[in-house]
Structure formats: structure tokens, C-alpha cells
PDB file of C-alpha atoms and ligand atoms in Angstrom:
ATOM      1  CA  UNK A   3      60.724  90.838 122.013  1.00 95.00           C
ATOM      2  CA  UNK A   4      57.309  92.284 121.357  1.00 97.00           C
ATOM      3  CA  UNK A   5      54.034  90.340 121.938  1.00 98.00           C
ATOM      4  CA  UNK A   6      51.684  90.710 119.188  1.00 98.00           C
ATOM      5  CA  UNK A   7      47.969  89.398 119.059  1.00 98.00           C
ATOM      6  CA  UNK A   8      46.703  88.431 115.296  1.00 98.00           C
ATOM      7  CA  UNK A   9      43.442  89.285 113.693  1.00 98.00           C
ATOM      8  CA  UNK A  10      41.770  86.984 110.880  1.00 98.00           C
ATOM      9  CA  UNK A  11      44.031  84.386 112.936  1.00 98.00           C
ATOM     10  CA  UNK A  12      42.582  81.119 111.307  1.00 97.00           C
ATOM     11  CA  UNK A  13      42.529  82.866 107.399  1.00 97.00           C
ATOM     12  CA  UNK A  14      45.328  82.264 104.994  1.00 95.00           C
ATOM     13  CA  UNK A  15      47.438  84.719 106.447  1.00 97.00           C
ATOM     14  CA  UNK A  16      46.820  85.020 109.905  1.00 98.00           C
ATOM     15  CA  UNK A  17      47.944  81.483 109.877  1.00 97.00           C
ATOM     16  CA  UNK A  18      50.729  82.546 107.883  1.00 97.00           C
ATOM     17  CA  UNK A  19      51.471  84.864 110.215  1.00 98.00           C
ATOM     18  CA  UNK A  20      51.576  82.596 113.693  1.00 97.00           C
ATOM     19  CA  UNK A  21      53.690  79.862 111.729  1.00 97.00           C
ATOM     20  CA  UNK A  22      56.240  82.861 110.742  1.00 97.00           C
ATOM     21  CA  UNK A  23      56.192  84.458 113.995  1.00 97.00           C
ATOM     22  CA  UNK A  24      56.849  81.053 115.812  1.00 96.00           C
ATOM     23  CA  UNK A  25      60.355  81.309 114.108  1.00 96.00           C
ATOM     24  CA  UNK A  26      61.677  84.503 114.638  1.00 97.00           C
ATOM     25  CA  UNK A  27      62.868  85.807 118.434  1.00 96.00           C
ATOM     26  CA  UNK A  28      61.875  89.260 117.744  1.00 97.00           C
ATOM     27  CA  UNK A  29      58.062  88.660 118.630  1.00 98.00           C
ATOM     28  CA  UNK A  30      55.803  86.233 120.004  1.00 97.00           C
ATOM     29  CA  UNK A  31      52.011  85.821 119.404  1.00 97.00           C
ATOM     30  CA  UNK A  32      49.673  86.095 122.618  1.00 97.00           C
ATOM     31  CA  UNK A  33      46.263  86.408 121.203  1.00 97.00           C
ATOM     32  CA  UNK A  34      44.710  84.972 118.057  1.00 97.00           C
ATOM     33  CA  UNK A  35      41.246  86.523 116.931  1.00 98.00           C
ATOM     34  CA  UNK A  36      38.727  85.264 114.559  1.00 98.00           C
ATOM     35  CA  UNK A  37      34.675  85.182 113.685  1.00 96.00           C
ATOM     36  CA  UNK A  38      35.006  81.595 112.411  1.00 95.00           C
ATOM     37  CA  UNK A  39      33.818  79.069 114.667  1.00 92.00           C
ATOM     38  CA  UNK A  40      36.915  77.525 115.366  1.00 93.00           C
ATOM     39  CA  UNK A  41      38.479  76.770 118.555  1.00 93.00           C
ATOM     40  CA  UNK A  42      42.110  76.931 118.224  1.00 93.00           C
ATOM     41  CA  UNK A  43      44.815  78.124 115.332  1.00 93.00           C
ATOM     42  CA  UNK A  44      48.210  76.404 115.770  1.00 89.00           C
ATOM     43  CA  UNK A  45      47.250  75.542 119.265  1.00 89.00           C
ATOM     44  CA  UNK A  46      46.460  79.025 120.592  1.00 91.00           C
ATOM     45  CA  UNK A  47      42.850  79.334 121.465  1.00 94.00           C
ATOM     46  CA  UNK A  48      40.826  81.550 119.122  1.00 96.00           C
ATOM     47  CA  UNK A  49      39.043  84.387 120.439  1.00 97.00           C
ATOM     48  CA  UNK A  50      35.835  86.165 119.004  1.00 96.00           C
ATOM     49  CA  UNK A  51      36.162  89.636 117.763  1.00 97.00           C
ATOM     50  CA  UNK A  52      33.292  91.043 119.821  1.00 96.00           C
ATOM     51  CA  UNK A  53      35.455  90.111 123.040  1.00 97.00           C
ATOM     52  CA  UNK A  54      38.344  92.728 121.418  1.00 97.00           C
ATOM     53  CA  UNK A  55      38.047  95.714 124.040  1.00 97.00           C
ATOM     54  CA  UNK A  56      38.372  92.971 126.745  1.00 97.00           C
ATOM     55  CA  UNK A  57      40.989  91.090 125.474  1.00 97.00           C
ATOM     56  CA  UNK A  58      42.863  93.915 124.902  1.00 97.00           C
ATOM     57  CA  UNK A  59      43.311  94.516 128.489  1.00 96.00           C
ATOM     58  CA  UNK A  60      43.879  91.236 129.539  1.00 96.00           C
ATOM     59  CA  UNK A  61      46.554  89.976 126.987  1.00 95.00           C
ATOM     60  CA  UNK A  62      47.895  93.387 126.706  1.00 96.00           C
ATOM     61  CA  UNK A  63      49.778  93.009 123.272  1.00 98.00           C
ATOM     62  CA  UNK A  64      52.142  95.138 122.173  1.00 98.00           C
ATOM     63  CA  UNK A  65      50.526  95.562 118.593  1.00 98.00           C
ATOM     64  CA  UNK A  66      47.668  93.499 116.526  1.00 98.00           C
ATOM     65  CA  UNK A  67      48.440  92.090 113.526  1.00 98.00           C
ATOM     66  CA  UNK A  68      45.161  92.000 111.009  1.00 98.00           C
ATOM     67  CA  UNK A  69      44.538  90.421 107.916  1.00 98.00           C
ATOM     68  CA  UNK A  70      40.908  90.211 108.014  1.00 98.00           C
ATOM     69  CA  UNK A  71      37.743  92.050 106.362  1.00 97.00           C
ATOM     70  CA  UNK A  72      37.177  95.363 106.043  1.00 97.00           C
ATOM     71  CA  UNK A  73      34.758  96.119 108.743  1.00 97.00           C
ATOM     72  CA  UNK A  74      36.113  94.091 111.128  1.00 98.00           C
ATOM     73  CA  UNK A  75      39.508  96.215 110.567  1.00 98.00           C
ATOM     74  CA  UNK A  76      37.594  99.314 110.995  1.00 98.00           C
ATOM     75  CA  UNK A  77      35.968  97.660 114.940  1.00 98.00           C
ATOM     76  CA  UNK A  78      39.705  96.391 115.709  1.00 98.00           C
ATOM     77  CA  UNK A  79      40.947 100.066 114.823  1.00 98.00           C
ATOM     78  CA  UNK A  80      38.576 101.847 117.264  1.00 98.00           C
ATOM     79  CA  UNK A  81      39.636  99.093 120.124  1.00 98.00           C
ATOM     80  CA  UNK A  82      42.938  99.875 119.450  1.00 98.00           C
ATOM     81  CA  UNK A  83      42.598 103.511 119.567  1.00 98.00           C
ATOM     82  CA  UNK A  84      40.185 103.235 123.269  1.00 97.00           C
ATOM     83  CA  UNK A  85      43.430 100.190 124.164  1.00 97.00           C
ATOM     84  CA  UNK A  86      46.361 102.739 122.861  1.00 97.00           C
ATOM     85  CA  UNK A  87      47.391  99.405 121.125  1.00 98.00           C
ATOM     86  CA  UNK A  88      49.069  99.759 117.878  1.00 98.00           C
ATOM     87  CA  UNK A  89      47.517  97.861 114.803  1.00 98.00           C
ATOM     88  CA  UNK A  90      49.115  96.977 111.877  1.00 98.00           C
ATOM     89  CA  UNK A  91      46.685  96.079 109.134  1.00 98.00           C
ATOM     90  CA  UNK A  92      46.796  94.593 105.774  1.00 97.00           C
ATOM     91  CA  UNK A  93      43.314  93.581 104.941  1.00 97.00           C
ATOM     92  CA  UNK A  94      42.477  94.894 101.338  1.00 93.00           C
ATOM     93  CA  UNK A  95      39.232  96.358  99.323  1.00 93.00           C
ATOM     94  CA  UNK A  96      38.439  99.039 102.390  1.00 95.00           C
ATOM     95  CA  UNK A  97      35.899 102.118 100.887  1.00 96.00           C
ATOM     96  CA  UNK A  98      37.001 105.411 101.013  1.00 95.00           C
ATOM     97  CA  UNK A  99      34.830 106.234 104.306  1.00 98.00           C
ATOM     98  CA  UNK A 100      36.637 102.838 105.776  1.00 98.00           C
ATOM     99  CA  UNK A 101      40.086 104.339 105.368  1.00 97.00           C
ATOM    100  CA  UNK A 102      39.055 107.147 106.978  1.00 98.00           C
ATOM    101  CA  UNK A 103      37.787 105.908 110.109  1.00 98.00           C
ATOM    102  CA  UNK A 104      41.378 104.133 110.306  1.00 98.00           C
ATOM    103  CA  UNK A 105      42.734 107.461 109.881  1.00 98.00           C
ATOM    104  CA  UNK A 106      40.312 109.334 112.569  1.00 98.00           C
ATOM    105  CA  UNK A 107      41.678 105.821 114.903  1.00 98.00           C
ATOM    106  CA  UNK A 108      45.484 106.985 114.095  1.00 98.00           C
ATOM    107  CA  UNK A 109      44.866 110.375 115.827  1.00 98.00           C
ATOM    108  CA  UNK A 110      44.594 108.435 119.040  1.00 97.00           C
ATOM    109  CA  UNK A 111      47.477 105.624 118.367  1.00 98.00           C
ATOM    110  CA  UNK A 112      50.093 104.519 115.697  1.00 98.00           C
ATOM    111  CA  UNK A 113      48.140 102.423 112.960  1.00 98.00           C
ATOM    112  CA  UNK A 114      50.428 101.054 109.829  1.00 98.00           C
ATOM    113  CA  UNK A 115      47.916 100.010 106.657  1.00 97.00           C
ATOM    114  CA  UNK A 116      49.866  98.460 103.498  1.00 96.00           C
ATOM    115  CA  UNK A 117      48.262  96.406 100.528  1.00 92.00           C
ATOM    116  CA  UNK A 118      50.723  94.432 100.718  1.00 93.00           C
ATOM    117  CA  UNK A 119      54.313  93.640 102.788  1.00 97.00           C
ATOM    118  CA  UNK A 120      56.608  92.324 100.371  1.00 97.00           C
ATOM    119  CA  UNK A 121      59.513  94.553 100.061  1.00 96.00           C
ATOM    120  CA  UNK A 122      59.835  93.738  96.450  1.00 96.00           C
ATOM    121  CA  UNK A 123      56.608  96.151  96.047  1.00 96.00           C
ATOM    122  CA  UNK A 124      58.465  99.141  97.659  1.00 94.00           C
ATOM    123  CA  UNK A 125      61.066  98.721  94.829  1.00 95.00           C
ATOM    124  CA  UNK A 126      58.612  98.341  92.229  1.00 97.00           C
ATOM    125  CA  UNK A 127      56.758 100.968  93.246  1.00 96.00           C
ATOM    126  CA  UNK A 128      60.373 103.408  92.916  1.00 95.00           C
ATOM    127  CA  UNK A 129      60.539 101.618  89.506  1.00 97.00           C
ATOM    128  CA  UNK A 130      57.348 102.585  87.882  1.00 98.00           C
ATOM    129  CA  UNK A 131      57.847 106.429  89.392  1.00 97.00           C
ATOM    130  CA  UNK A 132      60.893 106.199  87.758  1.00 97.00           C
ATOM    131  CA  UNK A 133      59.996 104.477  84.581  1.00 98.00           C
ATOM    132  CA  UNK A 134      56.799 107.336  84.404  1.00 97.00           C
ATOM    133  CA  UNK A 135      59.326 109.756  84.399  1.00 97.00           C
ATOM    134  CA  UNK A 136      61.465 108.441  82.012  1.00 97.00           C
ATOM    135  CA  UNK A 137      58.638 106.993  79.251  1.00 97.00           C
ATOM    136  CA  UNK A 138      56.419 110.237  78.840  1.00 94.00           C
ATOM    137  CA  UNK A 139      53.504 109.203  76.446  1.00 93.00           C
ATOM    138  CA  UNK A 140      54.106 105.348  76.605  1.00 97.00           C
ATOM    139  CA  UNK A 141      51.169 103.521  76.690  1.00 97.00           C
ATOM    140  CA  UNK A 142      50.840 101.603  80.306  1.00 98.00           C
ATOM    141  CA  UNK A 143      48.388  98.391  80.885  1.00 98.00           C
ATOM    142  CA  UNK A 144      48.512  96.694  84.655  1.00 98.00           C
ATOM    143  CA  UNK A 145      47.487  93.040  84.856  1.00 98.00           C
ATOM    144  CA  UNK A 146      47.146  91.526  88.422  1.00 98.00           C
ATOM    145  CA  UNK A 147      46.840  87.878  88.975  1.00 98.00           C
ATOM    146  CA  UNK A 148      45.635  86.168  92.640  1.00 97.00           C
ATOM    147  CA  UNK A 149      44.396  82.976  93.797  1.00 96.00           C
ATOM    148  CA  UNK A 150      40.381  82.146  93.072  1.00 97.00           C
ATOM    149  CA  UNK A 151      39.134  83.592  96.730  1.00 95.00           C
ATOM    150  CA  UNK A 152      40.212  86.499  96.698  1.00 94.00           C
ATOM    151  CA  UNK A 153      37.455  89.031  97.084  1.00 92.00           C
ATOM    152  CA  UNK A 154      38.284  92.459  96.139  1.00 93.00           C
ATOM    153  CA  UNK A 155      39.225  93.398  92.402  1.00 96.00           C
ATOM    154  CA  UNK A 156      41.229  95.123  91.638  1.00 96.00           C
ATOM    155  CA  UNK A 157      44.045  94.089  94.306  1.00 95.00           C
ATOM    156  CA  UNK A 158      44.842  96.620  97.001  1.00 93.00           C
ATOM    157  CA  UNK A 159      48.335  96.471  95.110  1.00 94.00           C
ATOM    158  CA  UNK A 160      47.096  97.023  92.043  1.00 97.00           C
ATOM    159  CA  UNK A 161      45.418 100.484  93.266  1.00 95.00           C
ATOM    160  CA  UNK A 162      48.829 101.303  95.069  1.00 94.00           C
ATOM    161  CA  UNK A 163      50.453 100.999  92.133  1.00 97.00           C
ATOM    162  CA  UNK A 164      48.098 103.359  90.138  1.00 97.00           C
ATOM    163  CA  UNK A 165      48.170 105.591  93.032  1.00 96.00           C
ATOM    164  CA  UNK A 166      52.402 105.991  92.531  1.00 96.00           C
ATOM    165  CA  UNK A 167      51.710 106.606  88.472  1.00 97.00           C
ATOM    166  CA  UNK A 168      48.985 109.136  89.310  1.00 97.00           C
ATOM    167  CA  UNK A 169      52.050 110.825  91.271  1.00 96.00           C
ATOM    168  CA  UNK A 170      53.798 111.406  87.842  1.00 95.00           C
ATOM    169  CA  UNK A 171      51.217 111.602  84.894  1.00 94.00           C
ATOM    170  CA  UNK A 172      47.148 111.836  84.261  1.00 95.00           C
ATOM    171  CA  UNK A 173      45.618 109.363  83.139  1.00 97.00           C
ATOM    172  CA  UNK A 174      41.927 107.692  83.566  1.00 96.00           C
ATOM    173  CA  UNK A 175      41.799 103.531  83.825  1.00 96.00           C
ATOM    174  CA  UNK A 176      39.716 101.605  81.872  1.00 97.00           C
ATOM    175  CA  UNK A 177      38.992  98.238  83.738  1.00 96.00           C
ATOM    176  CA  UNK A 178      39.032  95.204  81.224  1.00 94.00           C
ATOM    177  CA  UNK A 179      37.908  95.913  77.183  1.00 95.00           C
ATOM    178  CA  UNK A 180      35.276  94.206  75.477  1.00 95.00           C
ATOM    179  CA  UNK A 181      33.161  95.104  71.856  1.00 97.00           C
ATOM    180  CA  UNK A 182      34.248  98.164  70.029  1.00 96.00           C
ATOM    181  CA  UNK A 183      36.591  99.425  72.476  1.00 95.00           C
ATOM    182  CA  UNK A 184      39.671 101.063  71.237  1.00 95.00           C
ATOM    183  CA  UNK A 185      42.564 102.577  73.472  1.00 95.00           C
ATOM    184  CA  UNK A 186      41.834 106.195  74.243  1.00 94.00           C
ATOM    185  CA  UNK A 187      45.150 107.817  74.823  1.00 91.00           C
ATOM    186  CA  UNK A 188      46.565 108.430  77.837  1.00 90.00           C
ATOM    187  CA  UNK A 189      44.107 105.559  79.470  1.00 97.00           C
ATOM    188  CA  UNK A 190      45.791 102.776  81.426  1.00 98.00           C
ATOM    189  CA  UNK A 191      44.197  99.730  81.224  1.00 98.00           C
ATOM    190  CA  UNK A 192      43.749  97.510  84.509  1.00 98.00           C
ATOM    191  CA  UNK A 193      43.598  93.966  84.188  1.00 98.00           C
ATOM    192  CA  UNK A 194      42.486  91.359  87.006  1.00 98.00           C
ATOM    193  CA  UNK A 195      42.735  87.588  86.808  1.00 98.00           C
ATOM    194  CA  UNK A 196      41.590  85.069  89.724  1.00 98.00           C
ATOM    195  CA  UNK A 197      42.869  81.699  89.286  1.00 98.00           C
ATOM    196  CA  UNK A 198      43.969  78.710  91.266  1.00 97.00           C
ATOM    197  CA  UNK A 199      46.451  79.459  94.272  1.00 95.00           C
ATOM    198  CA  UNK A 200      48.180  82.216  92.519  1.00 96.00           C
ATOM    199  CA  UNK A 201      49.994  84.621  95.800  1.00 94.00           C
ATOM    200  CA  UNK A 202      49.913  87.489  94.000  1.00 95.00           C
ATOM    201  CA  UNK A 203      51.370  88.366  90.897  1.00 97.00           C
ATOM    202  CA  UNK A 204      51.518  92.098  89.209  1.00 98.00           C
ATOM    203  CA  UNK A 205      52.751  93.379  86.129  1.00 98.00           C
ATOM    204  CA  UNK A 206      52.945  96.591  84.913  1.00 98.00           C
ATOM    205  CA  UNK A 207      53.694  97.306  81.193  1.00 98.00           C
ATOM    206  CA  UNK A 208      55.299 100.640  79.167  1.00 98.00           C
ATOM    207  CA  UNK A 209      54.755 100.354  75.671  1.00 98.00           C
ATOM    208  CA  UNK A 210      55.714 102.871  73.014  1.00 96.00           C
ATOM    209  CA  UNK A 211      58.749 103.769  70.557  1.00 88.00           C
ATOM    210  CA  UNK A 212      59.335 100.314  69.114  1.00 95.00           C
ATOM    211  CA  UNK A 213      60.498  98.998  72.856  1.00 98.00           C
ATOM    212  CA  UNK A 214      57.963  97.198  75.840  1.00 98.00           C
ATOM    213  CA  UNK A 215      59.669  97.765  79.577  1.00 98.00           C
ATOM    214  CA  UNK A 216      57.473  95.071  81.843  1.00 98.00           C
ATOM    215  CA  UNK A 217      58.117  95.486  85.109  1.00 98.00           C
ATOM    216  CA  UNK A 218      56.670  92.355  87.360  1.00 98.00           C
ATOM    217  CA  UNK A 219      56.486  91.416  91.027  1.00 98.00           C
ATOM    218  CA  UNK A 220      55.569  88.071  91.745  1.00 97.00           C
ATOM    219  CA  UNK A 221      55.064  86.626  95.343  1.00 96.00           C
ATOM    220  CA  UNK A 222      55.942  83.074  95.714  1.00 95.00           C
ATOM    221  CA  UNK A 223      55.242  82.245  99.494  1.00 95.00           C
ATOM    222  CA  UNK A 224      52.411  84.315 101.696  1.00 95.00           C
ATOM    223  CA  UNK A 225      55.662  84.419 104.515  1.00 97.00           C
ATOM    224  CA  UNK A 226      56.854  86.933 102.216  1.00 97.00           C
ATOM    225  CA  UNK A 227      53.501  88.818 103.334  1.00 96.00           C
ATOM    226  CA  UNK A 228      53.721  87.744 107.079  1.00 98.00           C
ATOM    227  CA  UNK A 229      57.647  88.742 107.611  1.00 97.00           C
ATOM    228  CA  UNK A 230      56.841  92.000 106.397  1.00 97.00           C
ATOM    229  CA  UNK A 231      53.883  92.564 108.519  1.00 98.00           C
ATOM    230  CA  UNK A 232      55.872  91.510 111.512  1.00 98.00           C
ATOM    231  CA  UNK A 233      58.328  93.887 110.483  1.00 98.00           C
ATOM    232  CA  UNK A 234      56.013  96.380 110.645  1.00 98.00           C
ATOM    233  CA  UNK A 235      54.813  95.635 114.109  1.00 98.00           C
ATOM    234  CA  UNK A 236      58.575  95.923 115.082  1.00 98.00           C
ATOM    235  CA  UNK A 237      59.115  98.966 113.753  1.00 97.00           C
ATOM    236  CA  UNK A 238      55.799 100.546 115.057  1.00 97.00           C
ATOM    237  CA  UNK A 239      56.833  99.602 118.763  1.00 95.00           C
ATOM    238  CA  UNK A 240      57.153 102.730 120.416  1.00 95.00           C
ATOM    239  CA  UNK A 241      56.356 105.441 117.421  1.00 97.00           C
ATOM    240  CA  UNK A 242      54.122 108.158 118.082  1.00 97.00           C
ATOM    241  CA  UNK A 243      50.031 107.879 117.137  1.00 97.00           C
ATOM    242  CA  UNK A 244      49.506 108.484 112.835  1.00 98.00           C
ATOM    243  CA  UNK A 245      48.742 106.632 109.828  1.00 98.00           C
ATOM    244  CA  UNK A 246      51.853 104.732 108.818  1.00 98.00           C
ATOM    245  CA  UNK A 247      52.631 103.091 105.326  1.00 96.00           C
ATOM    246  CA  UNK A 248      55.171  99.960 104.540  1.00 96.00           C
ATOM    247  CA  UNK A 249      57.214 102.385 102.522  1.00 93.00           C
ATOM    248  CA  UNK A 250      57.735 103.890 106.026  1.00 95.00           C
ATOM    249  CA  UNK A 251      59.010 100.845 107.434  1.00 96.00           C
ATOM    250  CA  UNK A 252      61.701 100.350 104.564  1.00 93.00           C
ATOM    251  CA  UNK A 253      62.987 104.189 104.994  1.00 88.00           C
ATOM    252  CA  UNK A 254      63.451 103.473 108.645  1.00 78.00           C
TER     253      UNK A 254
HETATM  254  P1  LIG B 310      41.104  84.808 104.093  1.00 93.93           P
HETATM  255  O1  LIG B 310      39.875  84.561 104.113  1.00 93.93           O
HETATM  256  O2  LIG B 310      41.552  83.052 104.196  1.00 93.93           O
HETATM  257  O3  LIG B 310      41.076  85.053 106.143  1.00 93.93           O
HETATM  258  C1  LIG B 310      40.283  85.987 106.768  1.00 93.93           C
HETATM  259  C2  LIG B 310      40.094  86.074 107.759  1.00 93.93           C
HETATM  260  O4  LIG B 310      39.112  87.083 108.690  1.00 93.93           O
HETATM  261  C3  LIG B 310      38.847  84.575 108.157  1.00 93.93           C
HETATM  262  O5  LIG B 310      39.592  83.348 108.640  1.00 93.93           O
HETATM  263  C4  LIG B 310      37.770  85.303 108.857  1.00 93.93           C
HETATM  264  O6  LIG B 310      37.042  84.100 109.351  1.00 93.93           O
HETATM  265  C5  LIG B 310      38.345  86.039 109.763  1.00 93.93           C
HETATM  266  N1  LIG B 310      37.274  87.229 110.107  1.00 93.93           N
HETATM  267  C6  LIG B 310      35.881  87.609 109.215  1.00 93.93           C
HETATM  268  N2  LIG B 310      35.691  88.270 110.469  1.00 93.93           N
HETATM  269  C7  LIG B 310      36.419  88.777 111.576  1.00 93.93           C
HETATM  270  C8  LIG B 310      36.508  89.449 112.596  1.00 93.93           C
HETATM  271  N3  LIG B 310      35.141  90.404 112.556  1.00 93.93           N
HETATM  272  N4  LIG B 310      37.297  89.740 113.295  1.00 93.93           N
HETATM  273  C9  LIG B 310      38.368  88.885 113.129  1.00 93.93           C
HETATM  274  N5  LIG B 310      38.437  87.903 111.946  1.00 93.93           N
HETATM  275  C10 LIG B 310      37.829  87.899 111.063  1.00 93.93           C
HETATM  276  O7  LIG B 310      41.648  85.978 103.308  1.00 93.93           O
HETATM  277  P2  LIG B 310      42.821  86.224 103.512  1.00 93.93           P
HETATM  278  O8  LIG B 310      43.714  85.618 102.375  1.00 93.93           O
HETATM  279  O9  LIG B 310      43.890  85.578 104.658  1.00 93.93           O
HETATM  280  O10 LIG B 310      43.229  87.832 103.440  1.00 93.93           O
HETATM  281  C11 LIG B 310      42.739  88.256 104.431  1.00 93.93           C
HETATM  282  C12 LIG B 310      43.020  89.996 103.669  1.00 93.93           C
HETATM  283  O11 LIG B 310      44.414  90.436 103.645  1.00 93.93           O
HETATM  284  C13 LIG B 310      42.402  90.183 102.784  1.00 93.93           C
HETATM  285  O12 LIG B 310      41.939  91.595 102.581  1.00 93.93           O
HETATM  286  C14 LIG B 310      43.494  90.252 101.387  1.00 93.93           C
HETATM  287  O13 LIG B 310      43.298  90.879 100.613  1.00 93.93           O
HETATM  288  C15 LIG B 310      44.346  90.630 102.244  1.00 93.93           C
HETATM  289  N6  LIG B 310      45.929  90.204 102.099  1.00 93.93           N
HETATM  290  C16 LIG B 310      46.670  91.432 102.206  1.00 93.93           C
HETATM  291  C17 LIG B 310      48.545  91.589 102.058  1.00 93.93           C
HETATM  292  C18 LIG B 310      49.118  92.194 102.189  1.00 93.93           C
HETATM  293  O14 LIG B 310      50.515  92.072 102.102  1.00 93.93           O
HETATM  294  N7  LIG B 310      48.833  93.213 102.758  1.00 93.93           N
HETATM  295  C19 LIG B 310      48.657  90.182 101.907  1.00 93.93           C
HETATM  296  C20 LIG B 310      48.163  89.027 101.510  1.00 93.93           C
HETATM  297  C21 LIG B 310      46.290  89.035 101.734  1.00 93.93           C
END
């Protein structure tokens, strides 16, 4: 069993991670961290992020699982690097500089960063690469839908899907269309919807030659992300320093 701390513990994902962990025998939550003004989360005392360096040495977690906000994740990564505590983060919306900071911290400690901890998304990425190879010249459009409180757009998962596509073909992204804006050859349209409590839906369409292939992934419960993040924390235990992906976990 590994002992984990949860950062962003009072958030939608943080609470789900804690709930999911209580149903498993390979992880135990020993530390909850959140900037929100709450005393407890799921019966655990909620700690101030300002105290993270001290908390890491008093609670001695084997890993931190983080679903918070980009600035918090960068500070947390620095503290984890100093304390030698591995970090799993699912926080999205990071700038290139913030990702570079995370990479720098991963020179001292193992860090696993994933925009999506659903296993189905890993299969989708493989399928997108295969479809891009098999369907050269087909028009590609990507649509993602998330709940109405999501901050960043397009989603980190949409960006990951575009990265997978870019491994197989060159394209320019077009974010939405308005007015007289005909499709340009080779462009990929990216469309963002925010509504209700949708956990996360990604659809990629390949169209051409009188046929349409549509690949869709839908997360139906946040538990799927929490389970993947906890699997990642278990997998990260005992690894060398470095920046890992969820794909590394799936490949074993
Ligand atoms: P949320 O707003 O419900 O929760 C974020 C929490 O972070 C809040 O409770 C907030 O108080 C807390 N926070 C703010 N500053 C903090 C700090 N300095 N230290 C610790 N906690 C702090 O958001 P959410 O829906 O739980 O999503 C959180 C992040 O996870 C987002 O970036 C989201 O896109 C991402 N996400 C990733 C996956 C995945 O599979 N990788 C899945 C779902 C959500």
C-alpha cells in the first residue's frame, strides 16, 4: 500500500480521488491540501498549500496526486522535488513555461503529467494515429464538450489528441468559425462546448471520399480519471526521476 497526499482535495476531482482511494487497498490518503476555506474534506483535515514543504516532511507521503490549478501545480512540483516526493498531476491549462518548470522539477523527482487519466483516451490516441495514416487527405474536425465550470479551452485532452495527429500529418488549427470563413485545405477545426455537468466528451471526425469516420470518447463519471491517477501513483512508486505520461503506465 502506498500513502498519498491529494492536492486540490476540495475540488471536484480531488474529492473523487479521495472517495475512490477509500475503495482500494493499494492506496491510503494521508494528506489533503487545498486553498479553499474548508476545515475538512471527506473527514480529513484540509491543509493550506503554503504549508506544503513542512507537510511533506511531517506526513511523509509516497506520492502526491494533484488536480488543482496550474500555478499551484508548479509550486507543488518544486516542493516535491525538494522533498523527494513523486508527483502525479492531472491539472490542465498550463503554459509552455509552466510545463518547462515541471520538467525542471522532474530532474530531481519522478513526475507524471497527464491531461486525461481515462484508459479509453489512450486507446483513442492510438486509433487517431492509425486513422490519420490510413486516411490521408481526409478533413479532420475535433469537438470537445465539458461542464460549464471548466476554466481552460480547448481541453488538455483535445490538445493531446492534436499532438497525436501532428505525429502523422501537418495541419493548422482553426478554433471555431464565424462569418465568411470557408475551410482551408489541411486545416483542423477545433470546437469547444461548455454545458451542464458533462464530465468530458471528445469527438474526432475524419471525412472524405464519400465516407465519415467518427471516433468518440465519453467519460461518464469522474471516477474513471481518479482511478487512472491512482494507478499512476502506484506505478510511479520506486521509479527514477523524469517526466512520465499516462501512456507509460498503460504500456507498463
Ligand atoms: P475544481 O475547481 O473543482 O478543483 C480545483 C481545486 O483546486 C479547488 O478546490 C481549489 O480550491 C484548489 N486549489 C486552488 N489553488 C490551490 C493551491 N494553491 N493548492 C491546492 N489546491 C488549490 O476543478 P476540477 O474539476 O477538480 O479540475 C481540477 C483540474 O484537473 C483542472 O485543471 C481540470 O482540467 C483537471 N482535470 C484533469 C483530468 C485528467 O484526467 N487529467 C480530469 C478532470 C479534470
